[in-house]
Short mmCIF file of C-alpha atoms and ligand atoms in Angstrom, two decimals:
data_model
loop_
_atom_site.label_atom_id
_atom_site.label_comp_id
_atom_site.label_asym_id
_atom_site.label_seq_id
_atom_site.Cartn_x
_atom_site.Cartn_y
_atom_site.Cartn_z
CA UNK A 10 37.47 92.56 105.27
CA UNK A 11 36.90 91.14 108.71
CA UNK A 12 33.79 89.21 109.55
CA UNK A 13 32.14 88.44 112.88
CA UNK A 14 33.85 85.07 113.16
CA UNK A 15 37.31 86.25 112.31
CA UNK A 16 40.00 85.97 114.96
CA UNK A 17 42.41 88.79 114.08
CA UNK A 18 46.16 88.59 114.55
CA UNK A 19 46.14 91.57 116.86
CA UNK A 20 43.67 94.01 118.36
CA UNK A 21 44.29 97.12 120.47
CA UNK A 22 42.64 97.26 123.88
CA UNK A 23 41.00 100.69 124.10
CA UNK A 24 38.42 101.29 126.84
CA UNK A 25 36.13 104.15 127.79
CA UNK A 26 38.97 105.44 129.99
CA UNK A 27 41.15 106.12 126.93
CA UNK A 28 38.22 107.66 125.05
CA UNK A 29 37.48 109.98 127.99
CA UNK A 30 41.13 111.00 128.32
CA UNK A 31 41.41 111.81 124.61
CA UNK A 32 38.14 113.77 124.74
CA UNK A 33 39.42 115.76 127.71
CA UNK A 34 42.53 116.77 125.75
CA UNK A 35 40.46 117.74 122.73
CA UNK A 36 38.28 119.93 124.93
CA UNK A 37 41.29 121.50 126.67
CA UNK A 38 42.41 123.28 123.50
CA UNK A 39 46.02 122.28 124.10
CA UNK A 40 46.87 119.67 121.51
CA UNK A 41 50.67 119.59 121.51
CA UNK A 42 53.57 120.11 123.93
CA UNK A 43 51.75 120.05 127.22
CA UNK A 44 51.33 118.38 130.56
CA UNK A 45 49.90 115.12 129.26
CA UNK A 46 53.07 114.29 127.34
CA UNK A 47 55.11 115.10 130.45
CA UNK A 48 52.96 112.77 132.52
CA UNK A 49 53.35 109.98 129.95
CA UNK A 50 57.12 110.50 129.94
CA UNK A 51 57.27 110.29 133.72
CA UNK A 52 55.27 107.05 133.72
CA UNK A 53 57.42 105.27 131.15
CA UNK A 54 60.66 106.52 132.75
CA UNK A 55 59.52 105.19 136.12
CA UNK A 56 58.43 101.85 134.66
CA UNK A 57 61.92 101.15 133.33
CA UNK A 58 63.99 102.84 136.06
CA UNK A 59 65.28 105.66 133.92
CA UNK A 60 65.82 109.31 134.82
CA UNK A 61 64.84 110.74 131.45
CA UNK A 62 62.10 109.83 129.00
CA UNK A 63 61.44 111.68 125.76
CA UNK A 64 58.17 111.01 123.95
CA UNK A 65 58.23 111.01 120.16
CA UNK A 66 55.99 110.22 117.24
CA UNK A 67 57.10 106.62 116.64
CA UNK A 68 59.59 104.00 117.73
CA UNK A 69 61.38 104.38 114.43
CA UNK A 70 62.06 108.09 114.88
CA UNK A 71 63.11 107.38 118.48
CA UNK A 72 65.82 105.08 117.13
CA UNK A 73 66.80 107.70 114.56
CA UNK A 74 67.26 110.34 117.26
CA UNK A 75 69.12 107.94 119.58
CA UNK A 76 71.67 107.22 116.84
CA UNK A 77 72.00 110.93 115.96
CA UNK A 78 72.43 111.89 119.60
CA UNK A 79 75.23 109.34 119.94
CA UNK A 80 76.97 110.98 116.99
CA UNK A 81 76.81 107.91 114.76
CA UNK A 82 77.11 108.64 111.06
CA UNK A 83 78.71 107.76 107.72
CA UNK A 84 81.62 105.33 107.93
CA UNK A 85 80.45 103.91 111.25
CA UNK A 86 79.36 100.32 111.83
CA UNK A 87 76.53 99.32 114.13
CA UNK A 88 76.12 95.66 115.11
CA UNK A 89 72.52 94.49 114.97
CA UNK A 90 70.20 91.55 114.31
CA UNK A 91 68.92 90.39 110.92
CA UNK A 92 65.86 88.84 112.59
CA UNK A 93 63.69 91.83 113.49
CA UNK A 94 61.13 94.30 112.26
CA UNK A 95 62.93 96.36 109.63
CA UNK A 96 62.86 99.62 111.61
CA UNK A 97 65.72 98.56 113.91
CA UNK A 98 68.07 98.34 110.97
CA UNK A 99 66.62 101.13 108.83
CA UNK A 100 67.38 103.64 111.58
CA UNK A 101 71.07 102.81 111.14
CA UNK A 102 70.76 103.61 107.43
CA UNK A 103 69.04 106.95 108.17
CA UNK A 104 72.25 108.25 109.76
CA UNK A 105 74.42 106.87 106.96
CA UNK A 106 76.03 104.13 109.05
CA UNK A 107 76.33 100.47 108.13
CA UNK A 108 74.33 97.73 109.84
CA UNK A 109 76.63 94.78 110.59
CA UNK A 110 74.38 91.79 111.11
CA UNK A 111 75.23 88.83 113.32
CA UNK A 112 73.37 85.56 113.52
CA UNK A 113 70.95 84.75 116.31
CA UNK A 114 70.73 82.24 119.12
CA UNK A 115 68.09 79.67 118.08
CA UNK A 116 66.54 79.56 121.54
CA UNK A 117 66.12 83.24 122.49
CA UNK A 118 66.04 84.44 118.84
CA UNK A 119 68.23 87.38 119.94
CA UNK A 120 71.78 88.00 118.68
CA UNK A 121 74.26 85.37 119.79
CA UNK A 122 76.49 87.28 122.29
CA UNK A 123 79.65 85.46 121.13
CA UNK A 124 79.01 86.54 117.54
CA UNK A 125 78.40 90.11 118.68
CA UNK A 126 81.79 90.22 120.34
CA UNK A 127 83.44 88.64 117.28
CA UNK A 128 81.91 91.24 114.94
CA UNK A 129 83.45 94.23 116.70
CA UNK A 130 85.97 96.16 114.57
CA UNK A 131 87.69 99.54 115.02
CA UNK A 132 84.76 101.06 113.10
CA UNK A 133 82.09 99.68 115.43
CA UNK A 134 80.36 102.62 117.08
CA UNK A 135 77.43 100.89 118.79
CA UNK A 136 75.52 97.68 119.38
CA UNK A 137 71.83 98.01 118.54
CA UNK A 138 70.10 95.09 120.25
CA UNK A 139 66.46 94.10 119.91
CA UNK A 140 64.45 92.13 122.45
CA UNK A 141 62.96 89.91 119.76
CA UNK A 142 59.26 89.33 120.43
CA UNK A 143 60.01 90.93 123.83
CA UNK A 144 62.47 88.27 124.96
CA UNK A 145 65.09 90.07 127.10
CA UNK A 146 67.66 87.26 127.26
CA UNK A 147 71.34 88.28 126.70
CA UNK A 148 70.63 91.99 127.26
CA UNK A 149 73.00 91.95 130.24
CA UNK A 150 75.61 90.17 128.11
CA UNK A 151 75.40 92.79 125.34
CA UNK A 152 75.68 95.53 127.97
CA UNK A 153 78.91 94.07 129.33
CA UNK A 154 80.37 93.53 125.84
CA UNK A 155 79.55 97.16 125.03
CA UNK A 156 81.11 98.35 128.28
CA UNK A 157 84.28 96.30 127.68
CA UNK A 158 84.70 97.83 124.23
CA UNK A 159 83.66 101.31 125.37
CA UNK A 160 80.86 101.60 122.87
CA UNK A 161 77.20 102.35 123.65
CA UNK A 162 74.44 99.74 123.71
CA UNK A 163 71.26 100.98 122.06
CA UNK A 164 68.32 98.94 123.29
CA UNK A 165 65.49 98.66 120.78
CA UNK A 166 62.95 97.68 123.43
CA UNK A 167 59.99 98.45 121.16
CA UNK A 168 58.64 94.93 121.75
CA UNK A 169 59.54 94.67 125.42
CA UNK A 170 57.67 97.19 127.57
CA UNK A 171 57.07 95.48 130.92
CA UNK A 172 59.56 92.64 130.33
CA UNK A 173 62.55 92.15 132.63
CA UNK A 174 65.66 90.00 132.88
CA UNK A 175 67.46 89.11 136.13
CA UNK A 176 65.29 91.69 137.85
CA UNK A 177 66.17 94.55 135.48
CA UNK A 178 63.38 96.08 133.40
CA UNK A 179 63.72 96.33 129.64
CA UNK A 180 64.68 99.86 128.72
CA UNK A 181 67.31 99.93 131.48
CA UNK A 182 70.07 97.92 129.77
CA UNK A 183 71.34 100.33 127.14
CA UNK A 184 72.97 103.77 127.23
CA UNK A 185 69.69 104.59 125.56
CA UNK A 186 66.50 102.58 124.97
CA UNK A 187 63.57 103.13 122.62
CA UNK A 188 59.96 101.97 123.03
CA UNK A 189 57.26 101.96 120.35
CA UNK A 190 53.50 102.28 120.74
CA UNK A 191 52.07 101.09 117.43
CA UNK A 192 48.64 99.42 117.92
CA UNK A 193 50.00 95.86 118.12
CA UNK A 194 52.44 96.62 120.97
CA UNK A 195 51.79 95.95 124.66
CA UNK A 196 50.44 99.51 124.97
CA UNK A 197 49.48 101.84 122.16
CA UNK A 198 49.14 105.53 121.43
CA UNK A 199 48.04 104.86 117.84
CA UNK A 200 51.48 105.93 116.70
CA UNK A 201 54.17 106.90 119.17
CA UNK A 202 57.47 106.14 120.80
CA UNK A 203 59.66 106.94 123.82
CA UNK A 204 63.41 107.34 124.27
CA UNK A 205 64.71 106.47 127.74
CA UNK A 206 68.14 107.14 129.23
CA UNK A 207 70.01 108.16 132.37
CA UNK A 208 72.31 110.43 130.37
CA UNK A 209 71.16 114.04 130.67
CA UNK A 210 73.22 115.29 127.72
CA UNK A 211 71.72 112.62 125.49
CA UNK A 212 68.22 113.38 126.77
CA UNK A 213 68.62 117.10 126.06
CA UNK A 214 69.95 116.38 122.58
CA UNK A 215 66.97 114.16 121.82
CA UNK A 216 64.56 116.81 123.09
CA UNK A 217 66.21 119.32 120.79
CA UNK A 218 66.21 116.97 117.78
CA UNK A 219 62.56 116.17 118.42
CA UNK A 220 61.58 119.79 118.08
CA UNK A 221 63.41 121.33 115.11
CA UNK A 222 66.79 121.62 116.83
CA UNK A 223 65.60 124.14 119.38
CA UNK A 224 67.70 124.68 122.50
CA UNK A 225 66.49 122.84 125.58
CA UNK A 226 64.50 123.92 127.40
CA UNK A 227 62.63 125.84 124.72
CA UNK A 228 59.34 127.40 125.63
CA UNK A 229 56.91 128.02 122.81
CA UNK A 230 56.02 131.68 122.55
CA UNK A 231 53.05 132.51 124.70
CA UNK A 232 53.00 129.16 126.46
CA UNK A 233 52.82 130.66 129.92
CA UNK A 234 49.49 130.58 131.65
CA UNK A 235 46.55 130.99 129.31
CA UNK A 236 48.33 129.46 126.39
CA UNK A 237 45.80 127.22 124.73
CA UNK A 238 45.45 129.16 121.50
CA UNK A 239 49.14 129.97 121.17
CA UNK A 240 50.01 126.31 121.55
CA UNK A 241 47.88 125.36 118.61
CA UNK A 242 49.74 127.71 116.29
CA UNK A 243 53.23 126.79 117.39
CA UNK A 244 55.88 126.18 114.83
CA UNK A 245 53.96 127.97 112.13
CA UNK A 246 54.81 131.27 110.52
CA UNK A 247 52.08 132.84 112.60
CA UNK A 248 54.28 132.86 115.65
CA UNK A 249 56.98 134.86 113.94
CA UNK A 250 54.47 137.17 112.31
CA UNK A 251 53.06 138.01 115.70
CA UNK A 252 56.36 139.64 116.55
CA UNK A 253 57.09 137.22 119.35
CA UNK A 254 60.05 134.85 119.45
CA UNK A 255 63.71 135.81 119.25
CA UNK A 256 66.13 136.27 122.06
CA UNK A 257 63.99 138.52 124.19
CA UNK A 258 61.00 136.27 124.59
CA UNK A 259 62.54 132.82 124.53
CA UNK A 260 64.08 130.51 122.06
CA UNK A 261 61.19 129.15 120.05
CA UNK A 262 62.60 130.37 116.73
CA UNK A 263 66.22 129.66 117.53
CA UNK A 264 67.50 126.48 115.91
CA UNK A 265 70.87 125.29 117.16
CA UNK A 266 71.13 122.23 114.96
CA UNK A 267 69.34 120.39 112.19
CA UNK A 268 66.26 119.05 113.93
CA UNK A 269 63.02 117.37 113.07
CA UNK A 270 59.40 117.45 114.01
CA UNK A 271 59.26 114.11 115.80
CA UNK A 272 56.91 115.26 118.57
CA UNK A 273 54.03 113.29 120.05
CA UNK A 274 50.72 115.16 120.30
CA UNK A 275 48.82 115.58 123.55
CA UNK A 276 46.01 113.54 122.00
CA UNK A 277 48.30 110.56 121.53
CA UNK A 278 49.94 111.07 124.90
CA UNK A 279 46.52 110.94 126.58
CA UNK A 280 46.04 107.43 125.22
CA UNK A 281 49.48 106.50 126.54
CA UNK A 282 48.82 107.84 130.06
CA UNK A 283 45.74 105.66 130.45
CA UNK A 284 47.40 102.62 128.87
CA UNK A 285 50.35 103.00 131.28
CA UNK A 286 47.94 103.15 134.24
CA UNK A 287 46.42 99.91 132.95
CA UNK A 288 49.80 98.27 132.27
CA UNK A 289 49.67 95.74 135.16
CA UNK A 290 46.19 94.64 134.06
CA UNK A 291 47.29 94.47 130.40
CA UNK A 292 50.38 92.38 131.21
CA UNK A 293 48.35 89.97 133.36
CA UNK A 294 45.93 89.44 130.47
CA UNK A 295 48.72 88.83 127.99
CA UNK A 296 50.46 86.38 130.32
CA UNK A 297 47.18 84.49 130.69
CA UNK A 298 46.73 84.19 126.91
CA UNK A 299 50.36 83.07 126.47
CA UNK A 300 49.92 80.44 129.19
CA UNK A 301 46.77 79.14 127.52
CA UNK A 302 48.62 78.74 124.21
CA UNK A 303 51.55 77.02 125.94
CA UNK A 304 49.29 74.51 127.65
CA UNK A 305 47.49 73.60 124.44
CA UNK A 306 50.54 73.38 122.18
CA UNK A 307 53.11 71.99 124.62
CA UNK A 308 52.62 68.40 123.52
CA UNK A 309 52.41 69.09 119.79
CA UNK A 310 55.36 67.29 118.20
CA UNK A 311 55.62 69.53 115.14
CA UNK A 312 55.59 72.90 116.91
CA UNK A 313 58.44 74.68 118.67
CA UNK A 314 57.15 77.02 121.38
CA UNK A 315 58.76 80.27 122.56
CA UNK A 316 61.61 79.46 124.92
CA UNK A 317 61.87 81.86 127.82
CA UNK A 318 64.72 81.87 130.33
CA UNK A 319 63.57 81.26 133.93
CA UNK A 320 65.41 84.51 134.70
CA UNK A 321 63.15 86.52 132.40
CA UNK A 322 59.67 87.93 132.89
CA UNK A 323 57.64 88.35 129.72
CA UNK A 324 54.88 90.88 129.07
CA UNK A 325 54.30 89.19 125.68
CA UNK A 326 54.37 91.35 122.56
CA UNK A 327 53.24 88.55 120.24
CA UNK A 328 52.93 84.80 120.41
CA UNK A 329 55.15 83.28 117.74
CA UNK A 330 55.65 79.53 117.34
CA UNK A 331 57.62 77.75 114.65
CA UNK A 332 57.27 74.54 112.74
CA UNK A 333 59.82 71.77 113.29
CA UNK A 334 63.02 72.00 111.26
CA UNK A 335 61.80 69.47 108.68
CA UNK A 336 59.30 72.02 107.33
CA UNK A 337 60.04 74.27 104.37
CA UNK A 338 59.10 77.89 103.84
CA UNK A 339 56.49 76.87 101.26
CA UNK A 340 54.85 74.50 103.73
CA UNK A 341 54.82 77.18 106.41
CA UNK A 342 53.33 79.68 103.98
CA UNK A 343 50.57 77.21 103.08
CA UNK A 344 49.80 76.65 106.79
CA UNK A 345 49.46 80.42 107.25
CA UNK A 346 47.31 80.78 104.13
CA UNK A 347 45.11 77.89 105.30
CA UNK A 348 44.62 79.49 108.72
CA UNK A 349 43.66 82.78 107.10
CA UNK A 350 41.14 80.96 104.89
CA UNK A 351 39.57 79.70 108.12
CA UNK A 352 39.43 83.31 109.37
CA UNK A 353 42.25 82.82 111.85
CA UNK A 354 44.86 85.57 111.72
CA UNK A 355 48.45 84.39 111.29
CA UNK A 356 51.67 86.19 110.38
CA UNK A 357 55.16 85.36 109.15
CA UNK A 358 57.16 87.47 111.67
CA UNK A 359 59.88 88.26 110.57
CA UNK A 360 61.39 87.85 107.12
CA UNK A 361 65.16 88.38 107.52
CA UNK A 362 66.22 92.00 107.06
CA UNK A 363 69.41 91.17 105.15
CA UNK A 364 67.30 89.42 102.49
CA UNK A 365 64.94 92.35 101.94
CA UNK A 366 65.39 93.57 98.36
CA UNK A 367 67.14 96.86 99.04
CA UNK A 368 69.48 95.38 101.67
CA UNK A 369 70.52 92.65 99.24
CA UNK A 370 71.13 95.22 96.56
CA UNK A 371 73.02 97.67 98.72
CA UNK A 372 75.11 95.29 100.81
CA UNK A 373 75.27 92.21 98.59
CA UNK A 374 73.66 89.90 101.12
CA UNK A 375 72.48 86.50 99.94
CA UNK A 376 70.70 83.46 101.37
CA UNK A 377 73.10 81.55 103.61
CA UNK A 378 74.69 84.64 105.18
CA UNK A 379 72.92 84.12 108.51
CA UNK A 380 71.73 80.51 108.44
CA UNK A 381 70.12 80.33 111.89
CA UNK A 382 68.07 83.50 111.39
CA UNK A 383 67.04 82.29 107.93
CA UNK A 384 66.11 78.82 109.12
CA UNK A 385 64.01 80.20 112.00
CA UNK A 386 62.46 82.95 109.90
CA UNK A 387 61.08 80.61 107.27
CA UNK A 388 59.27 78.47 109.84
CA UNK A 389 57.70 81.02 112.20
CA UNK A 390 53.97 81.52 112.59
CA UNK A 391 52.61 84.41 114.66
CA UNK A 392 49.29 83.39 116.21
CA UNK A 393 46.40 85.72 117.09
CA UNK A 394 47.40 87.52 120.25
CA UNK A 395 45.64 90.28 122.16
CA UNK A 396 44.46 91.07 125.68
CA UNK A 397 40.90 89.85 125.41
CA UNK A 398 41.46 86.75 123.28
CA UNK A 399 38.90 84.25 124.60
CA UNK A 400 39.64 80.67 125.65
CA UNK A 401 37.36 79.28 122.99
CA UNK A 402 39.10 81.37 120.32
CA UNK A 403 42.45 80.03 121.53
CA UNK A 404 41.01 76.51 121.14
CA UNK A 405 39.88 77.38 117.62
CA UNK A 406 43.32 78.81 116.71
CA UNK A 407 45.13 75.70 117.99
CA UNK A 408 42.74 73.31 116.26
CA UNK A 409 43.04 75.18 112.96
CA UNK A 410 46.82 75.26 113.23
CA UNK A 411 46.91 71.52 113.93
CA UNK A 412 44.54 70.81 111.02
CA UNK A 413 46.69 72.77 108.56
CA UNK A 414 49.86 71.00 109.74
CA UNK A 415 48.16 67.60 109.30
CA UNK A 416 47.15 68.58 105.78
CA UNK A 417 50.73 69.43 104.92
CA UNK A 418 51.85 66.06 106.25
CA UNK A 419 49.27 64.21 104.17
CA UNK A 420 50.31 65.99 101.00
CA UNK A 421 53.96 65.11 101.69
CA UNK A 422 53.31 61.39 101.38
C1 LIG B 26 57.58 98.26 116.51
C2 LIG B 26 59.03 98.26 116.40
C3 LIG B 26 59.75 99.43 116.15
C4 LIG B 26 59.11 100.80 116.00
O1 LIG B 26 58.02 100.82 115.21
P1 LIG B 26 57.13 102.12 114.99
O2 LIG B 26 56.02 101.57 114.16
O3 LIG B 26 57.96 103.11 114.27
O4 LIG B 26 56.69 102.64 116.30
C5 LIG B 26 61.12 99.36 116.10
N1 LIG B 26 61.77 98.21 116.28
C6 LIG B 26 61.12 97.05 116.51
C7 LIG B 26 61.91 95.81 116.73
C8 LIG B 26 59.73 97.04 116.56
O5 LIG B 26 59.08 95.89 116.78
#
């Protein structure tokens, strides 16, 4: 349980504006498939220079649909990173393909471009790249490798909304990109995601997959003018029982392919619309907190800070430091536990995906397979990071971190 003094690892920034927007949707009577989702899609598409944006119920399902829409399936290989949140790799398993991991670059913590190129085989059907902790370095390199080998780049930009590299916004590097809006991301809808692309065929396929394989555009029965009540009942048996649907009145009960219900509700979209309007303010706040951490920890000899290319702009998903290479996983874990005992949130982002129990079992991975990712992963510490983190809390975090590191050093001797 949290107490008044606790400094949490993460905290969503929800203002009266979001509350008002959600209330307005609730009062409107139209809770799914409506204008608010369309507005949210237009905002995110514009923010990352993409023609099409398709809202969905999470980043994970966005990745699932992107892979399906690209026709990736059993027997196919997809090159990806072992140092990420597990969703980026799980999505590859959903479609029956095989994740082929490559080791990371110790500076950017993204896949090493040379290893990506070396891992390409005749079975490689895509590169699924993650901007780790939002760092967009090498995205242009992956895009050119993908182009050279005539395979698509899927950009898992779930951690990178508002970041850019060499002047290009994240979300614009891949054939398709996917954002996520879980509460610890730069902006949140509670749960939610967004697929972005310039490829109309891919966009239409994703829209169809999102909504039970319906043809695009599909208009829910009765969704013309005064459609509030009809919209609420959509997708249920009630629509069919009413005698509507079928060829004459639209295509709501026509299913061209196996689809899903991966839609985002209007309630969630309302949160997203306000958060997108506030994005410049949110990014400025996050950059300020990151700067404050950098200033305080810059001279600490035992801590490696995030290393950002001068050609990248960060919107900062999280603030993750790591202990120097002389530290073991056990020591790092004790530092984290000690910080938590002092009511300072800390996290071990990310344990390597290839060493998760079911990946080891299924693919026979073992420690040593990706030594850089493993070495980094066992020394990382995610520090409390959110928009309104106060200066004096940042001081407290840094002092507590330093204290715990000193303790480890004392017990070593
Ligand atoms: C957050 C995140 C996702 C998507 O997560 P959801 O909780 O499904 O929205 C996917 N990939 C990465 C790398 C992420 O950080």
